[in-house]
Amino acid sequence: MKITADSKKRYYNDPIYGIIQFPFPELQQIIDHVYLQRLRRITQCGLSHYVYPGANHTRFHHTLGVAHLMSEAIKSLRSKGVDISDEEYLGACVAALIHDLGHGPYSHALENRIIPMDHERLSILMARQMNQELDGIMESGIDILSYKHPKIFLSQLISSQLDVDRLDYLVRDSFYTGVSEGSIGFQRIIQTLNVSDNRLVVEEKAVSSIEQYLVSRHIMYSQVYMHKTVLALEQMLILLVNRMKYLISEGTEMDLTPALTSLLSANSSNLEYDILIDQYGKLDDFDFMFAIKMGVMHSDRVFAFLCSSILNRKIFRIEWIFSSEKRYLLHSKRQRIQRSLGVNDDESAFLMRSGEESSTSYLHDEEIEILSVDKERKPLSSFCNISFSREMYTRHFICFPRI
Amino acid sequence: MKITADSKKRYYNDPIYGIIQFPFPELQQIIDHVYLQRLRRITQCGLSHYVYPGANHTRFHHTLGVAHLMSEAIKSLRSKGVDISDEEYLGACVAALIHDLGHGPYSHALENRIIPMDHERLSILMARQMNQELDGIMESGIDILSYKHPKIFLSQLISSQLDVDRLDYLVRDSFYTGVSEGSIGFQRIIQTLNVSDNRLVVEEKAVSSIEQYLVSRHIMYSQVYMHKTVLALEQMLILLVNRMKYLISEGTEMDLTPALTSLLSANSSNLEYDILIDQYGKLDDFDFMFAIKMGVMHSDRVFAFLCSSILNRKIFRIEWIFSSEKRYLLHSKRQRIQRSLGVNDDESAFLMRSGEESSTSYLHDEEIEILSVDKERKPLSSFCNISFSREMYTRHFICFPRI
Amino acid sequence: MKITADSKKRYYNDPIYGIIQFPFPELQQIIDHVYLQRLRRITQCGLSHYVYPGANHTRFHHTLGVAHLMSEAIKSLRSKGVDISDEEYLGACVAALIHDLGHGPYSHALENRIIPMDHERLSILMARQMNQELDGIMESGIDILSYKHPKIFLSQLISSQLDVDRLDYLVRDSFYTGVSEGSIGFQRIIQTLNVSDNRLVVEEKAVSSIEQYLVSRHIMYSQVYMHKTVLALEQMLILLVNRMKYLISEGTEMDLTPALTSLLSANSSNLEYDILIDQYGKLDDFDFMFAIKMGVMHSDRVFAFLCSSILNRKIFRIEWIFSSEKRYLLHSKRQRIQRSLGVNDDESAFLMRSGEESSTSYLHDEEIEILSVDKERKPLSSFCNISFSREMYTRHFICFPRI
Amino acid sequence: MKITADSKKRYYNDPIYGIIQFPFPELQQIIDHVYLQRLRRITQCGLSHYVYPGANHTRFHHTLGVAHLMSEAIKSLRSKGVDISDEEYLGACVAALIHDLGHGPYSHALENRIIPMDHERLSILMARQMNQELDGIMESGIDILSYKHPKIFLSQLISSQLDVDRLDYLVRDSFYTGVSEGSIGFQRIIQTLNVSDNRLVVEEKAVSSIEQYLVSRHIMYSQVYMHKTVLALEQMLILLVNRMKYLISEGTEMDLTPALTSLLSANSSNLEYDILIDQYGKLDDFDFMFAIKMGVMHSDRVFAFLCSSILNRKIFRIEWIFSSEKRYLLHSKRQRIQRSLGVNDDESAFLMRSGEESSTSYLHDEEIEILSVDKERKPLSSFCNISFSREMYTRHFICFPRI
């Protein structure tokens, strides 16, 4: 049976940008592809809606937003005389639409854990597959996303220290979490973008907006992306994946979707990407939530405990530790877990984790560039009055059930 | 294994109201109950995020919002000297927290289709069960919700023509869909609530706000709740349930969660509610989406077609018809479906539906009451300069695949 | 001495629309003209900031907003294939910039009272004068504003039941007063504008937005424009003008600016418009506030009382009356005023007024036209589910000091 | 004649906070005093509406906002068990209402130029006068404002590195200018205020909000308060005052209000404050705008030039210079001014100024204090990951007509 889509021209209502309409019909074809539609079932911020109940927005919505901002950025650059052909315009929008294709369930939480590959590379692989189906219309979009296009500023627009991806996720995550401190003046930044020597620059008059953007990013990291409870939830998902992989290797039956089964049982030393990507293209939050809901009653008590804890929001504890005390603390907590939960030594290993978390705000090796009033390209730091503690700090933690 | 929750006092960040904090610790116990937590997995507006990509907000978030507005309303009434004891205050907040417990997957879309009972009655049944577990702290909340409390205005606050439920869903659905025309001045309405003769009234100075509230409701109905595409998606879900029930009755195997299986196979003439509610309390959007994702590859082509259409957003068509032409149109469409999709006559019955939709804006039999400047209680219609077409209109439609 | 303006290209930060930039340099010339700059000193809503403390926004800001929406509307129409030349585009923006030139101090409050001519006609007269100074660049803008341009829809865009003037003032007045019920979905309305048979139409899908627009207008009238206290303030300004004219005719000296003096002493039966307009072009809120601040100490006690009442926000009272009782009430109040304030009969006539106020919402003689899905032009009323009490109501009032 | 005010309880619609209502009737008496009402005629941001056309908001509106935030802050502190009596609550609100009484025309632009005293001291003097008229109800409010109250945290609430004054002006100026980068999470800050050892502290969980507050302040300074054009307008007003004082000393007649005349002619070495404050209490933006409008036609060409430049927005130029080149540049510009404008050497001195501007963001000598999770009071800098360039920078400029 062939399935026929509705055909009228579509526009999207966005609570943030108002009405979004795209300039090329080809973009609608891409949006309607199952790979894009799959992003409707992946939350942008993983399980952080357990902390911020409004944060149920999806990768799909973010993707539309990025493509919209890209379109606005191109219009802004064109209005300043930057030469961008229609084909390049289309390519830039395609790059925006596909930049997050490779995200899996709960977005960043399980990155590299289901397929040992970061989402950027997966995005490219999936986009190549789509491109074949869609007669090559995505070619230059893929080039732009992978920095192979001669107009480097187009690549910078989608992936650099100041790109439309970051602009959208900051404004969107701030909007949906209600962390108003994270909101940014995206309109002003876009209107002050320019190009100099094939490089993306921001006009000097927007230095304040860039400062505020950096601070917002910093705040969103500390309030949302690296929020202690969100971090704990991520550890719980990782523990869950670990236990599921173990049970699969032991031959224990679980109620898992076929896609999840085949991905978790793949031997990572010997991956056939074509097959895996096909499965990966079917995987989303729902595969996990199904496994979790079913797992609650599973006979493996570790698995059941993890599932039940996630399902019913019994969130593990994070303790910041000194790296020197890690061994000792892991040992003592582990014994306590065994006593409290009645599990054995092997099992307890699947109920706690240590790890580290690093600050990741603005780094100085790849600077945002400013177009000064006298038309010179200079690094942001020569204008900026705000600085961020330069030393990358790393915090060690252990994560374990509240017992 | 016993699961221990984190214990510190919680507050919620709401993008609409700012920081929400609840006045009684008992409320947190209720919020943490699995029945409430289940609402995190039920979208407030069903599949309407297929039309409005931002509308992924949940019944859980709505429930918090309703309880917050209830708390604000009580504070407003108290500040005017209305006598409300702490126990009644708690009860009113409990009523708010439980008012939507009975909603099932996709909220209204499948109401009465999984259990033949409307969500209000289910809410009460589930709340009674919770109340036993929680040592009776919900008693007066249940009374308020079911209009058995002597202070009628408390019941009106949670369920009447102008209640905090409607206030929250209008403002919240407007916010998340981006249909800005639906936003209302909820703060002003709450600040002008009053009580007269044990009845909830609004002070005359807020008549304009009430007019705007009624118009917003009207607009949200026409733009969101009864949006043609949303209506089509609801029909598709109903067709899916019909087919699943049929396949179960035929003994055909499907990948369904146990909760969904037992609910769909229950013989509606002979329901044991206690058991059903136990299952129902485990059911949410994820049970359906799992069934849909798995169903795509099912050997029953009707089921697979419905699943695939929902999953990949191939939305059926709605045509408005005259009731007189219904028989003829159903017949002719049905034949076309058979030809196009290669299904037989019996199968085609599961791929189309006729139905009707009725306008449901402000009805005059139960009027909002206004407290006039001279302290008299009068129906809104004696102040209001706007009227809505009084005759209830009903539109007939048929819904079928785009072929 | 010649005064030289700064020359760099300007943009305006608007709290509502974000960054406003105009498409033609000619528009900047017009904006910089003293007649436009004068609107910076005229509040959009007269003295209603006495009621809504945020409502200090100016005619100038409104004018920029109208021109911005006009530009957006033209872009929207062009994107649908409506033929609009660059010259017509410029003309439409010019029409927007000049449409309120003729407003005087406190906008509507004193319309027709300083020069016996409504502001629309004055706008044209002043624009003609500017046009001579600016070498005729405003020609087609004036034609559009006065419905003399062959493309009628351009005239409708600036002046009809649904024009960018109304869109801007509703959204702006709602924003600055904080009457959130008055906010409208202007973006959506503009994106659904179209042209059919040389007439401006709105596409059917936006009927809800139009309904909401009409209701917002209705609400803004009842909450702001015809707010009882605002009405009282207008009566006080009228009484003030009456007294000043009387004192001038009596030869009494007052501290007035030359512009105000010459306008108030003009014999309305024998006006020389050229001279008057020259003076009028210098008149703004500041001329009045100066007169009021100085008048507080004037020896004429009626004048001083009026000035002091306005300056110190001692607002007169409005009483709604039946027209039949007007004579009687005026008489009895007048005697009371004489006793309380110690003024004589003649003087008391300057301290009270009767008047009437008429509802002015959507009128059916000039309907907004909708472009139906099947591309026909139909009146809004054939779609709209909301109606407004059709009978124009008129309310009679008397206004007098609180004594 | 006695003037009678309307008496019903008032509330204020604020576009930012919604409905504002004050907890004590005494506050309404203070608000209705002519000294408070005078602030309705003083713009919050001077002439910066020449740059940001939406920034016409007044000191009066700001004052209401500060009192509202104070009331919210007190409620927040009380909810945490901080002991604050009703009398102290009232006092804190009074302190908020009077904190800006001493501002003169155009707020900061002419501070110290009309009366050689900063606005804080003038506020106290004027408040004392009001307090006598109002039977001492403002006593403890004045104590709080002048740091003479034993509960130091109350004084800190109205005047410190993090006070409700700053919170309101940042959020309000950001709102009205449309500089969205300046918006702050005031609600969160207020909800995390606390008191420790009689000192105002912020709970550790709000460190991000404080960081964002500091950055917003920094941005508002660079985008609004020290905006080059705003700075130029301030210099023009200072030049105007200088010229007016000179003309008065020369005995030249000008059209000035009596209040302005007496203040400008006061011999600063021999001030009688009682009389001056009486005059100052009558002075507002309108006195200046009247002088400017009349001055345009004055025979003194310097005065007329300054008036005309301000009135018609012919804004002077600011050039950043090295302090070493100041003498030389002043000299050469001055000669150019003489040639271009046909003025003599003495006159030209009134048409240009040099000056310096200093960065004034967060200073480390008086730190915001944080209440750490383990209940210790620590300076913000021990938490904060953002730092501001520590060295106070000072920029030298010259300001002169564009010729």
PDB file of N, CA, C and O in Angstrom, chain C residues 2 22 29 59 70 96 100 119 135 163 166 180 187-188 195 198 226 240 251 316 320 354 386-387:
ATOM      1  N   LYS C   2      22.955  76.903  10.091  1.00  0.00           N
ATOM      2  CA  LYS C   2      22.364  75.682   9.560  1.00  0.00           C
ATOM      3  C   LYS C   2      22.643  74.537  10.533  1.00  0.00           C
ATOM      4  O   LYS C   2      23.718  74.417  11.091  1.00  0.00           O
ATOM      5  N   PHE C  22      13.722  50.710   7.835  1.00  0.00           N
ATOM      6  CA  PHE C  22      12.847  51.080   6.736  1.00  0.00           C
ATOM      7  C   PHE C  22      13.529  50.889   5.393  1.00  0.00           C
ATOM      8  O   PHE C  22      14.742  51.102   5.261  1.00  0.00           O
ATOM      9  N   GLN C  29      14.125  60.901   5.632  1.00  0.00           N
ATOM     10  CA  GLN C  29      13.945  62.353   5.466  1.00  0.00           C
ATOM     11  C   GLN C  29      12.621  62.812   6.067  1.00  0.00           C
ATOM     12  O   GLN C  29      12.535  63.861   6.692  1.00  0.00           O
ATOM     13  N   ARG C  59       2.714  59.389  19.828  1.00  0.00           N
ATOM     14  CA  ARG C  59       2.263  59.306  18.426  1.00  0.00           C
ATOM     15  C   ARG C  59       3.431  58.980  17.501  1.00  0.00           C
ATOM     16  O   ARG C  59       3.267  58.324  16.487  1.00  0.00           O
ATOM     17  N   MET C  70       3.077  48.409   7.774  1.00  0.00           N
ATOM     18  CA  MET C  70       2.791  48.617   6.351  1.00  0.00           C
ATOM     19  C   MET C  70       3.845  47.903   5.500  1.00  0.00           C
ATOM     20  O   MET C  70       3.516  47.191   4.547  1.00  0.00           O
ATOM     21  N   ALA C  96       1.675  55.790   5.641  1.00  0.00           N
ATOM     22  CA  ALA C  96       1.702  55.366   7.046  1.00  0.00           C
ATOM     23  C   ALA C  96       2.365  56.422   7.928  1.00  0.00           C
ATOM     24  O   ALA C  96       1.865  56.751   9.009  1.00  0.00           O
ATOM     25  N   ASP C 100      -0.985  60.378  10.870  1.00  0.00           N
ATOM     26  CA  ASP C 100      -1.372  60.995  12.137  1.00  0.00           C
ATOM     27  C   ASP C 100      -0.731  62.350  12.349  1.00  0.00           C
ATOM     28  O   ASP C 100      -0.760  62.875  13.466  1.00  0.00           O
ATOM     29  N   HIS C 119      -8.545  65.301  12.591  1.00  0.00           N
ATOM     30  CA  HIS C 119      -7.097  65.157  12.414  1.00  0.00           C
ATOM     31  C   HIS C 119      -6.746  64.592  11.047  1.00  0.00           C
ATOM     32  O   HIS C 119      -5.675  64.851  10.526  1.00  0.00           O
ATOM     33  N   ASP C 135      10.389  68.257  -2.142  1.00  0.00           N
ATOM     34  CA  ASP C 135      10.457  68.048  -3.591  1.00  0.00           C
ATOM     35  C   ASP C 135       9.495  66.976  -4.104  1.00  0.00           C
ATOM     36  O   ASP C 135       9.829  66.208  -5.016  1.00  0.00           O
ATOM     37  N   ASP C 163      -6.944  47.982   9.199  1.00  0.00           N
ATOM     38  CA  ASP C 163      -5.770  48.601   8.598  1.00  0.00           C
ATOM     39  C   ASP C 163      -4.583  48.502   9.556  1.00  0.00           C
ATOM     40  O   ASP C 163      -4.729  48.118  10.712  1.00  0.00           O
ATOM     41  N   ARG C 166      -4.905  50.590  12.886  1.00  0.00           N
ATOM     42  CA  ARG C 166      -5.609  49.928  13.987  1.00  0.00           C
ATOM     43  C   ARG C 166      -4.790  48.781  14.561  1.00  0.00           C
ATOM     44  O   ARG C 166      -4.726  48.591  15.774  1.00  0.00           O
ATOM     45  N   SER C 180      -3.711  43.214  28.910  1.00  0.00           N
ATOM     46  CA  SER C 180      -3.267  42.118  28.043  1.00  0.00           C
ATOM     47  C   SER C 180      -4.410  41.547  27.227  1.00  0.00           C
ATOM     48  O   SER C 180      -4.190  40.948  26.175  1.00  0.00           O
ATOM     49  N   GLN C 187       0.717  39.419  13.597  1.00  0.00           N
ATOM     50  CA  GLN C 187       1.590  38.757  12.644  1.00  0.00           C
ATOM     51  C   GLN C 187       0.781  37.846  11.718  1.00  0.00           C
ATOM     52  O   GLN C 187       0.950  37.850  10.506  1.00  0.00           O
ATOM     53  N   ARG C 188      -0.125  37.109  12.335  1.00  0.00           N
ATOM     54  CA  ARG C 188      -0.950  36.192  11.556  1.00  0.00           C
ATOM     55  C   ARG C 188      -1.886  36.941  10.603  1.00  0.00           C
ATOM     56  O   ARG C 188      -2.073  36.546   9.457  1.00  0.00           O
ATOM     57  N   VAL C 195      -5.218  40.292  -1.850  1.00  0.00           N
ATOM     58  CA  VAL C 195      -5.952  41.277  -2.647  1.00  0.00           C
ATOM     59  C   VAL C 195      -6.807  40.527  -3.649  1.00  0.00           C
ATOM     60  O   VAL C 195      -6.368  39.550  -4.258  1.00  0.00           O
ATOM     61  N   ASN C 198      -8.825  44.238  -6.618  1.00  0.00           N
ATOM     62  CA  ASN C 198      -8.343  45.545  -6.151  1.00  0.00           C
ATOM     63  C   ASN C 198      -8.802  45.880  -4.727  1.00  0.00           C
ATOM     64  O   ASN C 198      -8.709  47.015  -4.288  1.00  0.00           O
ATOM     65  N   MET C 226     -12.549  54.424  26.377  1.00  0.00           N
ATOM     66  CA  MET C 226     -13.735  55.040  26.956  1.00  0.00           C
ATOM     67  C   MET C 226     -13.811  54.762  28.462  1.00  0.00           C
ATOM     68  O   MET C 226     -14.891  54.808  29.049  1.00  0.00           O
ATOM     69  N   LEU C 240     -11.004  73.180  30.182  1.00  0.00           N
ATOM     70  CA  LEU C 240      -9.835  74.057  30.246  1.00  0.00           C
ATOM     71  C   LEU C 240      -9.731  74.911  28.981  1.00  0.00           C
ATOM     72  O   LEU C 240      -9.522  76.131  29.045  1.00  0.00           O
ATOM     73  N   GLY C 251      -9.739  89.366  27.225  1.00  0.00           N
ATOM     74  CA  GLY C 251      -8.502  90.125  27.319  1.00  0.00           C
ATOM     75  C   GLY C 251      -7.672  89.816  28.560  1.00  0.00           C
ATOM     76  O   GLY C 251      -6.741  90.532  28.895  1.00  0.00           O
ATOM     77  N   PHE C 316     -12.262  64.804  37.933  1.00  0.00           N
ATOM     78  CA  PHE C 316     -13.691  65.046  38.063  1.00  0.00           C
ATOM     79  C   PHE C 316     -14.452  63.726  38.020  1.00  0.00           C
ATOM     80  O   PHE C 316     -13.921  62.674  37.661  1.00  0.00           O
ATOM     81  N   TRP C 320     -23.324  58.548  34.857  1.00  0.00           N
ATOM     82  CA  TRP C 320     -24.192  58.170  33.735  1.00  0.00           C
ATOM     83  C   TRP C 320     -25.601  58.609  34.089  1.00  0.00           C
ATOM     84  O   TRP C 320     -26.075  58.368  35.191  1.00  0.00           O
ATOM     85  N   SER C 354     -22.069  68.293  30.288  1.00  0.00           N
ATOM     86  CA  SER C 354     -22.780  67.060  29.982  1.00  0.00           C
ATOM     87  C   SER C 354     -22.282  66.619  28.611  1.00  0.00           C
ATOM     88  O   SER C 354     -21.678  67.386  27.867  1.00  0.00           O
ATOM     89  N   ILE C 386     -19.231  35.216  16.207  1.00  0.00           N
ATOM     90  CA  ILE C 386     -19.412  36.138  17.312  1.00  0.00           C
ATOM     91  C   ILE C 386     -20.140  37.350  16.782  1.00  0.00           C
ATOM     92  O   ILE C 386     -19.865  37.811  15.686  1.00  0.00           O
ATOM     93  N   SER C 387     -21.082  37.866  17.531  1.00  0.00           N
ATOM     94  CA  SER C 387     -21.657  39.121  17.083  1.00  0.00           C
ATOM     95  C   SER C 387     -21.656  40.113  18.228  1.00  0.00           C
ATOM     96  O   SER C 387     -21.597  39.751  19.394  1.00  0.00           O
TER      97      SER C 387
END
